Short mmCIF file of C-alpha atoms in Angstrom, two decimals:
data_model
loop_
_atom_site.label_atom_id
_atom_site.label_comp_id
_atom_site.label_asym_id
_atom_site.label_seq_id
_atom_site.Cartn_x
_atom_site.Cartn_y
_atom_site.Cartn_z
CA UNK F 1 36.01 -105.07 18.86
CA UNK F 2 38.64 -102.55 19.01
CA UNK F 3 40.76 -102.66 15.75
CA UNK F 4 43.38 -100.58 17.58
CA UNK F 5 44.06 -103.61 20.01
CA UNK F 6 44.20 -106.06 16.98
CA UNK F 7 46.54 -104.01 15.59
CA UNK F 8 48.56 -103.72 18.85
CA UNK F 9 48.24 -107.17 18.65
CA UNK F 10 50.06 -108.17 15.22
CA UNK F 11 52.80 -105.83 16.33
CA UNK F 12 53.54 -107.16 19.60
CA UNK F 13 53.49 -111.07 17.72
CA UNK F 14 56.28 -110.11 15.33
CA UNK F 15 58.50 -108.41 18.08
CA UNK F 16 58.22 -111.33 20.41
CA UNK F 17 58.92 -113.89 17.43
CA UNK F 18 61.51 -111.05 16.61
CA UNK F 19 63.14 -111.40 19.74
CA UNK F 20 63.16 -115.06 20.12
CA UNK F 21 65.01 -115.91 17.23
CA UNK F 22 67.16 -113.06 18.37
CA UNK F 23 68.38 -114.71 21.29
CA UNK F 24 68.87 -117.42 19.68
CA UNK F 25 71.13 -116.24 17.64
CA UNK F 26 72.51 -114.33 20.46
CA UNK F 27 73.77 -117.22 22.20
CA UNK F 28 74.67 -119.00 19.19
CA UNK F 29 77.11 -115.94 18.70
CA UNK F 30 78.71 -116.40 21.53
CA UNK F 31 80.23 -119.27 20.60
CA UNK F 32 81.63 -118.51 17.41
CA UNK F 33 84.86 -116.61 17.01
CA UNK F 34 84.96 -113.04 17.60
CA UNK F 35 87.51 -112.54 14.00
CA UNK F 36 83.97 -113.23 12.94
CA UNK F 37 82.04 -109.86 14.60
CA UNK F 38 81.54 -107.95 11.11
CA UNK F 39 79.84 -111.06 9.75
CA UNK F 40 77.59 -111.47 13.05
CA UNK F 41 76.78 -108.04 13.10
CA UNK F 42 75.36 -108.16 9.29
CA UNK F 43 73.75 -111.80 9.81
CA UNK F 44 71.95 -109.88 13.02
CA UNK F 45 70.95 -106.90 11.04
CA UNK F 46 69.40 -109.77 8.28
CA UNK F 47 67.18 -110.75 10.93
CA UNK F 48 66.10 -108.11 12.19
CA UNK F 49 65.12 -106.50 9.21
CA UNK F 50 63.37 -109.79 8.14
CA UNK F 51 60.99 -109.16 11.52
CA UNK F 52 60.11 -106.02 9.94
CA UNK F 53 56.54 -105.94 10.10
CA UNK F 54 55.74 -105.23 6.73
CA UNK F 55 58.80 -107.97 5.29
CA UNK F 56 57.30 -110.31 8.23
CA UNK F 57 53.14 -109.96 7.09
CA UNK F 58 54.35 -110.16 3.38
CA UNK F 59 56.65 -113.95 4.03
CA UNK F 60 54.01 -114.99 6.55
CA UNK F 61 51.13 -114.29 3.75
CA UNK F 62 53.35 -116.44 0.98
CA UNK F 63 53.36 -118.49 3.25
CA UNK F 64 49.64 -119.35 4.22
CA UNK F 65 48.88 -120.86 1.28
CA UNK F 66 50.92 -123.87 2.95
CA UNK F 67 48.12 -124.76 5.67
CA UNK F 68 44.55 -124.72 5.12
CA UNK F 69 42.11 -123.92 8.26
CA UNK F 70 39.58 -126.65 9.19
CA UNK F 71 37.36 -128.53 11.67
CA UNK F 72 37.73 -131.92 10.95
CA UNK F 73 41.37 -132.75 10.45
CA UNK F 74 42.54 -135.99 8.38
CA UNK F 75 46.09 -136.45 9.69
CA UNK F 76 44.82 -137.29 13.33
CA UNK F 77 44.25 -140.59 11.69
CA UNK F 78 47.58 -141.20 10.68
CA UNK F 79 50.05 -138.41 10.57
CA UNK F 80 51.14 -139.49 6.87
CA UNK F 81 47.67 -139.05 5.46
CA UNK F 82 47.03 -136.90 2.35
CA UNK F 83 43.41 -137.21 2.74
CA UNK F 84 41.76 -133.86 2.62
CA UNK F 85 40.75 -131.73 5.97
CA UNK F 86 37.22 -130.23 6.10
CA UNK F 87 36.45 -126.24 7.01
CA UNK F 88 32.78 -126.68 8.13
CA UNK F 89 30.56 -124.02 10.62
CA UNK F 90 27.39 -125.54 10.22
CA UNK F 91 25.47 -125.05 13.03
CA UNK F 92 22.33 -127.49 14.16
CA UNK F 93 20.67 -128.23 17.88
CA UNK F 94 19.43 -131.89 17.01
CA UNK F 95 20.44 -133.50 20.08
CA UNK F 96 23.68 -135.03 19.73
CA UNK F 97 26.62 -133.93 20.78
CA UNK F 98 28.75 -132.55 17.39
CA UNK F 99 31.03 -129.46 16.30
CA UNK F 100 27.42 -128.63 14.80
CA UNK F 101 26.54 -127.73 18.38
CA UNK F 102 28.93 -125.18 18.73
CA UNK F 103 27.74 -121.88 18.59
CA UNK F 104 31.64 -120.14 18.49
CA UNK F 105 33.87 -122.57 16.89
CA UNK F 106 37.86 -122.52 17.00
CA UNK F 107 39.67 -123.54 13.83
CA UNK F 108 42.14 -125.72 13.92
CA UNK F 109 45.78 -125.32 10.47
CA UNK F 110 46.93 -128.51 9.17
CA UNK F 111 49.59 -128.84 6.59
CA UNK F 112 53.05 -127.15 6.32
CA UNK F 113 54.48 -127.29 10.45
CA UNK F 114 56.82 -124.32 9.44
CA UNK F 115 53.97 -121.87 8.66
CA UNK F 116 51.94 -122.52 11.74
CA UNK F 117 53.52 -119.62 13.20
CA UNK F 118 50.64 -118.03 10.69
CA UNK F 119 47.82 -119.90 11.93
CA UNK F 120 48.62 -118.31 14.82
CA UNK F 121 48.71 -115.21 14.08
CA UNK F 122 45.25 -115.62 12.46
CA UNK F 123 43.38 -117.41 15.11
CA UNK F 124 44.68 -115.71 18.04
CA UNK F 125 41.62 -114.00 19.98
CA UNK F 126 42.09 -110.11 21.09
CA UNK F 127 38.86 -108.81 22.49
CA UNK F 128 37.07 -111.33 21.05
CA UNK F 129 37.90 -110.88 17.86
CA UNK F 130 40.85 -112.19 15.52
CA UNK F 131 42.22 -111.34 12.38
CA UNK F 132 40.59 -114.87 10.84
CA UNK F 133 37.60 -113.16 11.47
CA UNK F 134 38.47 -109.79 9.83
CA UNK F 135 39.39 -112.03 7.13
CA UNK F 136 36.02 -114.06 6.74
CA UNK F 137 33.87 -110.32 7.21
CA UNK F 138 36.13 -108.58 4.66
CA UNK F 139 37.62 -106.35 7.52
CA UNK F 140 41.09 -104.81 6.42
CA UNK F 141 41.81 -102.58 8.75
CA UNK F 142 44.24 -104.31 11.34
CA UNK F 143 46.73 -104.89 8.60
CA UNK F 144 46.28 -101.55 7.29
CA UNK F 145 47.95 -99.89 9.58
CA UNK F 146 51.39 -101.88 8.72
CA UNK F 147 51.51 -100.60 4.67
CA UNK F 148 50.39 -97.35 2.95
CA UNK F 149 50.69 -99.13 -0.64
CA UNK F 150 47.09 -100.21 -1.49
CA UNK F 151 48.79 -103.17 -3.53
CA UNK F 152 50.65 -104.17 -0.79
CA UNK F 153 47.63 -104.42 1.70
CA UNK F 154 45.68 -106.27 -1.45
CA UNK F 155 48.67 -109.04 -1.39
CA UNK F 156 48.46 -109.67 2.22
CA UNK F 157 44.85 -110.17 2.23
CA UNK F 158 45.00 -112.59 -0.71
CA UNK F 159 48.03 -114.30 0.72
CA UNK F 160 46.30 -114.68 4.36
CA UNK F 161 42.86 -115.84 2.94
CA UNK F 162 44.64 -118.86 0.93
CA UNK F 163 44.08 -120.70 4.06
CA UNK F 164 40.62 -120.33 4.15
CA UNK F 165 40.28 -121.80 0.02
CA UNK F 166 39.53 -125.76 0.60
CA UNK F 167 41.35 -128.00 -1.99
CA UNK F 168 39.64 -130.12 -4.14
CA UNK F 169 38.51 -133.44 -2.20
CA UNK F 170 40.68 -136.30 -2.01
CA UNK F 171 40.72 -139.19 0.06
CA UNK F 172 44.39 -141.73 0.53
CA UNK F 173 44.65 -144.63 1.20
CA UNK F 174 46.02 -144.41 4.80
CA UNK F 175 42.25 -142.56 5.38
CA UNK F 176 39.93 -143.90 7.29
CA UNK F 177 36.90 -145.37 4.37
CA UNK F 178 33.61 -147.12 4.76
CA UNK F 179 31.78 -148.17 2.20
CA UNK F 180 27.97 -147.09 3.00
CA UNK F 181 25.45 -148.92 1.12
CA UNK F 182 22.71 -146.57 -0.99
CA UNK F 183 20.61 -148.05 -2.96
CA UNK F 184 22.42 -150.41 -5.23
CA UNK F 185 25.43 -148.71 -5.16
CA UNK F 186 27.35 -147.39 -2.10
CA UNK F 187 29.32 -144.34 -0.98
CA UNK F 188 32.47 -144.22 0.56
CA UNK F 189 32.81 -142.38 3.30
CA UNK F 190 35.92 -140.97 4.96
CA UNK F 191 35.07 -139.93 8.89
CA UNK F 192 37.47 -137.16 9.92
CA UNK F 193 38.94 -136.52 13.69
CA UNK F 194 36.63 -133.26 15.16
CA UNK F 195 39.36 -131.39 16.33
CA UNK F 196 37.50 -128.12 16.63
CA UNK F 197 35.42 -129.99 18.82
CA UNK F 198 38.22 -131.52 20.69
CA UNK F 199 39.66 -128.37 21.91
CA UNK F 200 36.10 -126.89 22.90
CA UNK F 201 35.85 -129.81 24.61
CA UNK F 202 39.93 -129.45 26.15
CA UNK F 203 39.02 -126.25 27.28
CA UNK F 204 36.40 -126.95 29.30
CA UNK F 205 38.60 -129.91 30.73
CA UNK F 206 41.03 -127.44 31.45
CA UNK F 207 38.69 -125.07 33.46
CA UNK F 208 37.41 -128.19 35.45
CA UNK F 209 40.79 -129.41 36.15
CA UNK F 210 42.79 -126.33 36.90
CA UNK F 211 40.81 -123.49 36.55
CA UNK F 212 40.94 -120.52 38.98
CA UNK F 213 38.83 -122.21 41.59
CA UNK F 214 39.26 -125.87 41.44
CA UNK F 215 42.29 -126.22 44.53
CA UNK F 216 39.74 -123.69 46.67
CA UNK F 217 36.94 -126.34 45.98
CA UNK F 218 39.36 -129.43 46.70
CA UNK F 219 40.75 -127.58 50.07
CA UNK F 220 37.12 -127.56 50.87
CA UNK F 221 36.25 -131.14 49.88
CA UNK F 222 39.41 -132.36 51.94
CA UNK F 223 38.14 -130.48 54.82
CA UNK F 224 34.66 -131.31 54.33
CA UNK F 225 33.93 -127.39 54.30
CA UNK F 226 31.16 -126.05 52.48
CA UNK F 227 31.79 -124.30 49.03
CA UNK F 228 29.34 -122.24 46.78
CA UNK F 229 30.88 -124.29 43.79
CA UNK F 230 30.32 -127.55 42.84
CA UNK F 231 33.63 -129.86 42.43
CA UNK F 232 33.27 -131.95 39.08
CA UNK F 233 35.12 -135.08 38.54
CA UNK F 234 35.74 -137.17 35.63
CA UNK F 235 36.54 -140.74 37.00
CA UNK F 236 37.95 -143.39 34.92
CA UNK F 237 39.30 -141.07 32.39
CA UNK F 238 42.04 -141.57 29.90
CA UNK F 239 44.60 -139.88 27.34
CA UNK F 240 45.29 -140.18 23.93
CA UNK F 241 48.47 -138.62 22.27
CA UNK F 242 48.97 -137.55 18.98
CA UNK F 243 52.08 -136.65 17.05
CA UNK F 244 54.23 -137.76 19.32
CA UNK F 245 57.35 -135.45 19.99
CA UNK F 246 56.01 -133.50 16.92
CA UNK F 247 52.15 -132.52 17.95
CA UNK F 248 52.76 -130.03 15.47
CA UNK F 249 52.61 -132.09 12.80
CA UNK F 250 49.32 -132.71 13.11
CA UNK F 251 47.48 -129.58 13.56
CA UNK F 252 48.10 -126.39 15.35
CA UNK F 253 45.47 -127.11 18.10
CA UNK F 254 47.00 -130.38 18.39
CA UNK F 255 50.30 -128.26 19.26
CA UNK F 256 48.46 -126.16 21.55
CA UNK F 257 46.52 -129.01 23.28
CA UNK F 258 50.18 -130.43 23.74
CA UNK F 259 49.02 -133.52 21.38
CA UNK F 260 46.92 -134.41 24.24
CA UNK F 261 43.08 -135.57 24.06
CA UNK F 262 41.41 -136.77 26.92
CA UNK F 263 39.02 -139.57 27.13
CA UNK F 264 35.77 -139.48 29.03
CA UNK F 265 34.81 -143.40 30.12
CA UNK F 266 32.43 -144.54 27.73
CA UNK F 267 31.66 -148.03 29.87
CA UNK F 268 28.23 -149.56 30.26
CA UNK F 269 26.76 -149.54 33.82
CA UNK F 270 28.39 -152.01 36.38
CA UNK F 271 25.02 -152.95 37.59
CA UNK F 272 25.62 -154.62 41.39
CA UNK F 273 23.54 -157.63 41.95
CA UNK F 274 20.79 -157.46 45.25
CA UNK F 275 23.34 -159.32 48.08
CA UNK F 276 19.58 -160.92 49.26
CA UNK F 277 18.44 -163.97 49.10
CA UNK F 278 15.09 -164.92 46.50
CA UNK F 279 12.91 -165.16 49.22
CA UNK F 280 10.01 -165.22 46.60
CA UNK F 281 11.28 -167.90 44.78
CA UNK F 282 8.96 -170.22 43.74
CA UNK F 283 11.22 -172.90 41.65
CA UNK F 284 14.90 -172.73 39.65
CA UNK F 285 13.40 -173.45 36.93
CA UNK F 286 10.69 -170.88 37.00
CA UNK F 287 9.50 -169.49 33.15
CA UNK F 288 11.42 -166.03 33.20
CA UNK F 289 13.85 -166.55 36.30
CA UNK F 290 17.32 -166.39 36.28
CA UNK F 291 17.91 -169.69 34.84
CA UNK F 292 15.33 -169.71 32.64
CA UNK F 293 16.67 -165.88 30.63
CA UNK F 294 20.65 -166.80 30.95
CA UNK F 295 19.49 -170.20 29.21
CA UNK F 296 17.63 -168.70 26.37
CA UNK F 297 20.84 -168.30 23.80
CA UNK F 298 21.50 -172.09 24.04
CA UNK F 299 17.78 -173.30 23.67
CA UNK F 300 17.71 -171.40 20.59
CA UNK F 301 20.80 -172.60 19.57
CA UNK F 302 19.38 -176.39 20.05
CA UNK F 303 16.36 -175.75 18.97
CA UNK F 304 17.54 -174.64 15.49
CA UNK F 305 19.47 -177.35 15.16
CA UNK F 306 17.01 -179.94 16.13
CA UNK F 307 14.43 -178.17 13.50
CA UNK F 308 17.25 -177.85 10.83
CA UNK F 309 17.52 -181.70 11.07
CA UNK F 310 15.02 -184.56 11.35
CA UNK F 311 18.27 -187.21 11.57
CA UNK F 312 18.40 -187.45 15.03
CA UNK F 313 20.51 -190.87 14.82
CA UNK F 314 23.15 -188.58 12.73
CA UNK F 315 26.01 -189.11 14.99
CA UNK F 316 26.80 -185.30 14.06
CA UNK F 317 23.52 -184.22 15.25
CA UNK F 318 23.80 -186.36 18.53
CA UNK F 319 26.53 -185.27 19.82
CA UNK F 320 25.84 -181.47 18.80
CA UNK F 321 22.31 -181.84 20.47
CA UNK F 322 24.09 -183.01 23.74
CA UNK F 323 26.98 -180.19 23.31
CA UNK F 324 24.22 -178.06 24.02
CA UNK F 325 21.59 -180.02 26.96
CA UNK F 326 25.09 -179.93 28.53
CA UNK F 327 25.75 -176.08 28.20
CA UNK F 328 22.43 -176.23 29.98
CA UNK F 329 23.06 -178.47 32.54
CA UNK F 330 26.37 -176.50 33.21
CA UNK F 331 24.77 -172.82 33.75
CA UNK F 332 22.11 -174.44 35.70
CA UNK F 333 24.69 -175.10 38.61
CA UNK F 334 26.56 -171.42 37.89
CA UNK F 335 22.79 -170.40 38.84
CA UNK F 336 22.65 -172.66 41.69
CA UNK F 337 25.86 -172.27 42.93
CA UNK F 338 25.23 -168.65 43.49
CA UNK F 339 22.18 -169.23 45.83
CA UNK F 340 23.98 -171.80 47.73
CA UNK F 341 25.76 -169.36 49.82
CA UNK F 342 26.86 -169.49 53.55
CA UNK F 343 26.05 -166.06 54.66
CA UNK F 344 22.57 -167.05 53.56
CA UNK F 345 21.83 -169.66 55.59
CA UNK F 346 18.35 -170.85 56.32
CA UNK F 347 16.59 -168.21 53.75
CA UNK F 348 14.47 -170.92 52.60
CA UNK F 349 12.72 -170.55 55.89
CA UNK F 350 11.71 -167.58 54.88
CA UNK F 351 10.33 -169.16 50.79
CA UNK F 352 7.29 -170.94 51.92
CA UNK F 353 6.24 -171.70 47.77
CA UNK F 354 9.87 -173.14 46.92
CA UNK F 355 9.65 -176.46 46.45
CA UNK F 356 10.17 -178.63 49.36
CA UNK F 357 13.13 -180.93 47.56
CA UNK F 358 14.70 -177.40 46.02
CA UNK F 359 14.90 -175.88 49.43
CA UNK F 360 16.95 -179.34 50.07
CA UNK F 361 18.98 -178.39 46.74
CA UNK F 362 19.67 -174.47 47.46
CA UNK F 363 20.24 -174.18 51.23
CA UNK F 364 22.28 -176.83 52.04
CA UNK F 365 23.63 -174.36 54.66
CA UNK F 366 20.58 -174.60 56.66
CA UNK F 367 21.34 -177.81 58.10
CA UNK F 368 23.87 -176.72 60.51
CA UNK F 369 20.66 -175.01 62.39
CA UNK F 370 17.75 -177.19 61.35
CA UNK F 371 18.15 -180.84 62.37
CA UNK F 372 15.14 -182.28 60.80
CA UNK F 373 16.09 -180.86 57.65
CA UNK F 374 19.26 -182.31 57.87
CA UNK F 375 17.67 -185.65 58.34
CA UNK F 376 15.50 -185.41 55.58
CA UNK F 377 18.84 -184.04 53.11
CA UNK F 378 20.89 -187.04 53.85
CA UNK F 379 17.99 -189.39 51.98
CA UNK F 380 19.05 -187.64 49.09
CA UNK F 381 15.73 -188.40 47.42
CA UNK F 382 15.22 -184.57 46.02
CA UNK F 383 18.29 -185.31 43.65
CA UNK F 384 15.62 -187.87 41.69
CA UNK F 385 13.23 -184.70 42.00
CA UNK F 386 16.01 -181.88 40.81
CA UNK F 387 16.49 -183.77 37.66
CA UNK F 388 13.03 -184.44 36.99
CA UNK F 389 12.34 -180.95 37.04
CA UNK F 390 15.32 -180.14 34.59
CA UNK F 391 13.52 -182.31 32.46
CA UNK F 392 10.23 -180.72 32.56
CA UNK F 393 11.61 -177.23 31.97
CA UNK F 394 13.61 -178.34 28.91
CA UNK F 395 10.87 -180.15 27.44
CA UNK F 396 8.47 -176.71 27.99
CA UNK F 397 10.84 -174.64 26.28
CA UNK F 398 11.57 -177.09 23.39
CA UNK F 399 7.64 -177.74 22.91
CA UNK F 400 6.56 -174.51 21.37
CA UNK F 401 8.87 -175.12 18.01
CA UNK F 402 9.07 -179.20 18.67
CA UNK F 403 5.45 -179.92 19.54
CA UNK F 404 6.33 -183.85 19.73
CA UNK F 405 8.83 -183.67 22.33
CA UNK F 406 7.04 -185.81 25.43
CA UNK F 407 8.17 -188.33 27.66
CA UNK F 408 11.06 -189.92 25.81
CA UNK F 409 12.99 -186.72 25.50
CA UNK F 410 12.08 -186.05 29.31
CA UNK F 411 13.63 -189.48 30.10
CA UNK F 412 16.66 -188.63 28.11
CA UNK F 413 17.37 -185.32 29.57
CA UNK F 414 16.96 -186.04 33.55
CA UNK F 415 19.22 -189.48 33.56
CA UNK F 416 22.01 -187.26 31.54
CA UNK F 417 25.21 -188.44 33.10
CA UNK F 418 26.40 -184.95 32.97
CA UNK F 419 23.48 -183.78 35.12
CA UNK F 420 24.08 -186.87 37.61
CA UNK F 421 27.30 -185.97 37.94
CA UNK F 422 27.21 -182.23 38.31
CA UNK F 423 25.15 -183.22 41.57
CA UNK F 424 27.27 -185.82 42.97
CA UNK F 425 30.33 -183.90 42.53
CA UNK F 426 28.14 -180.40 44.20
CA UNK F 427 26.97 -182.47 46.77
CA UNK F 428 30.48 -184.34 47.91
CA UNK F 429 31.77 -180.07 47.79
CA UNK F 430 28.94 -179.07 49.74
CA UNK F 431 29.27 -181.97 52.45
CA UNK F 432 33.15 -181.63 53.08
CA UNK F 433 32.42 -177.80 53.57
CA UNK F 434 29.93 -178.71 55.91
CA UNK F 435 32.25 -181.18 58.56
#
């Protein structure tokens, strides 16, 4: 680290904010009234001596006591939060991404907007190092060279390392709080915004997005060129904006970042279901098939009911009991109706240990092609067959908690009226398609 170019540093900040405001006033000036020239001339020479260095360092150490230098940030919550921040460089590889994984971390200032101008100052990177850092190694020579008085130097150092002394804790009541059970009490928690993590995380955003490289590498993806660099994307990303017109008020990174933070998609996999036919289907109904897993929330749900309860001639029970065999009987055709598709016509030819009056059910497509199978449709004896089979697959799946569930129940379930007419009303579909 060069302490020269630290130094160099400081000076150059206080001229430039030096000459801002001077401009400002500048063309302010020039609007007022020249009678007024003596007075402009002295209010000018008031500023400029305030951007003294040595008047500037000693207002802008006063002033640091105003923000306090963290990672975690409360406000990002809600902007009128008086919850306290959190300063915290612990460092830990345990597998998840954290601010603990940072091996350099950036700082973010919260508190006082006006005196952000010294969080600035502080964080600002020159060669790697910043005065921040000076600060936190007891290194005093980059504001040395600004005062000879050793009580001066001592005041700027104490004034400038306010922002590093935490407050006492405090949470508010427009804070984010959980109550975490321990024991048989709990703790309340109070998770804080990362925002030390959010701008390592911006900058590398930034050097994916617009870095040096990135139009070479999308010249050569649009011209399908090669290019020693890969291009990364980040599809399906979002924004979220704090502050609004003020970032400021949040944090100083949060100014920086422009009160932007990007999202990364956080969505499950859209898994794409095989567009091929179950040629090694054996039945619908088959212990572990489609049918038989998207089913198994609404079993349970009758079978606790039917084990809760021993009053089967409750009407409450009843007609709960059949809310249910008819969820059943309503997914089963969801199920069927997706196999009964056009495009895959005649793939039962193809399912030699499907049952012969299920090939009937699930292809009806097939008799366009295959007469005899046509012939033998139109009896419409495999709809006596279909429900029969419902039957035995509910009964199967009730047995194991309802071991005296036989033939009655089986009776019940395959002459439900709501699984008669689910197949008329498939059927009469199928057949109009089919003229």
């Amino acid at each position: 680290m060069s302490v020269e170019a630290l130094t160099a540093f400081i000076a150059e900040y206080i001229a430039a904010r030096r000459q801002t405001k001077l401009e400002a006033f500048d063309k302010d000036a020039a609007k007022r009234d020249a009678a007024d020239r003596v007075a402009l001339a002295a209010e000018r020479r008031e500023l400029e001596l305030r951007y003294e260095p040595q008047t500037w360092l000693t207002d802008a150490a006063r002033r640091a006591g105003q923000i306090s230098l963290v990672t975690h940030a409360a406000k990002f919550t809600h902007g009128d939060s008086k919850s306290s921040s959190l300063y915290s460089e612990t460092t830990q590889k345990e597998g998840y991404l954290s601010s603990a994984t940072l091996d350099d971390i950036d700082p973010d200032a919260v508190g006082n907007a006006a005196a952000l101008d010294v969080a600035k100052l502080l964080q600002t990177r020159v060669e790697g190092d910043s005065l921040l850092a000076c600060l936190k190694r007891g290194e005093r020579t980059p504001l040395a060279a600004f005062t000879d008085d050793a009580a001066q130097l001592d005041e700027w150092i104490t004034g400038f390392s306010r922002a590093l002394t935490p407050g006492e804790p405090a949470s508010h009541k427009l804070a984010k709080q959980n109550y975490f059970p321990v024991g048989d009490d709990y703790h309340l928690l109070s998770p804080l915004f990362a925002t030390s993590l959010v701008q390592a995380y911006h900058q590398k955003m930034l050097a994916f997005r617009f870095g040096d490289d990135i139009n070479a590498i999308r010249k050569a993806r649009r011209e399908k060129t090669w290019h020693p660099q890969p291009l990364v994307l980040f599809p399906d990303s979002a924004e979220m904006h704090f502050g609004g017109t003020k970032p400021q008020n949040i944090s100083y990174l949060n100014s920086v970042r422009g009160g932007r933070v990007w999202l990364l998609s956080a969505q499950p996999p859209q898994w794409k279901r095989a567009d091929k036919p179950p040629v090694n289907l054996r039945s619908v109904f088959t212990a572990g098939g489609q049918f038989d897993r998207r089913a198994g929330t609404a079993v349970q749900r009758l079978i606790s009911l039917l084990t809760r309860s021993k009053d089967y001639n409750n009407r409450h029970i009843r007609e709960s009991r059949d809310k249910y065999i008819d969820e059943l009987i309503d997914l089963l055709f969801v199920v069927v109706s997706e196999l009964q598709r056009e495009k895959w016509q005649g793939w039962t030819l193809r399912c030699p240990t499907l049952k012969t009056h299920q090939q009937l059910w699930l292809d009806p497509w097939r008799t366009k092609t295959d007469e005899a199978f046509r012939k033998e449709r139109d009896k419409d004896d495999w709809l006596e067959e279909v429900a029969a089979d419902f039957s035995i697959w509910l009964n199967a799946r009730l047995r194991k908690d309802l071991p005296d569930v036989g033939a009655v129940e089986k009776r019940e379930w395959e002459t439900r009226e709501r699984l008669r007419t689910n197949l008329r009303e498939m059927e009469k579909m199928i057949r109009e398609a089919l003229k």
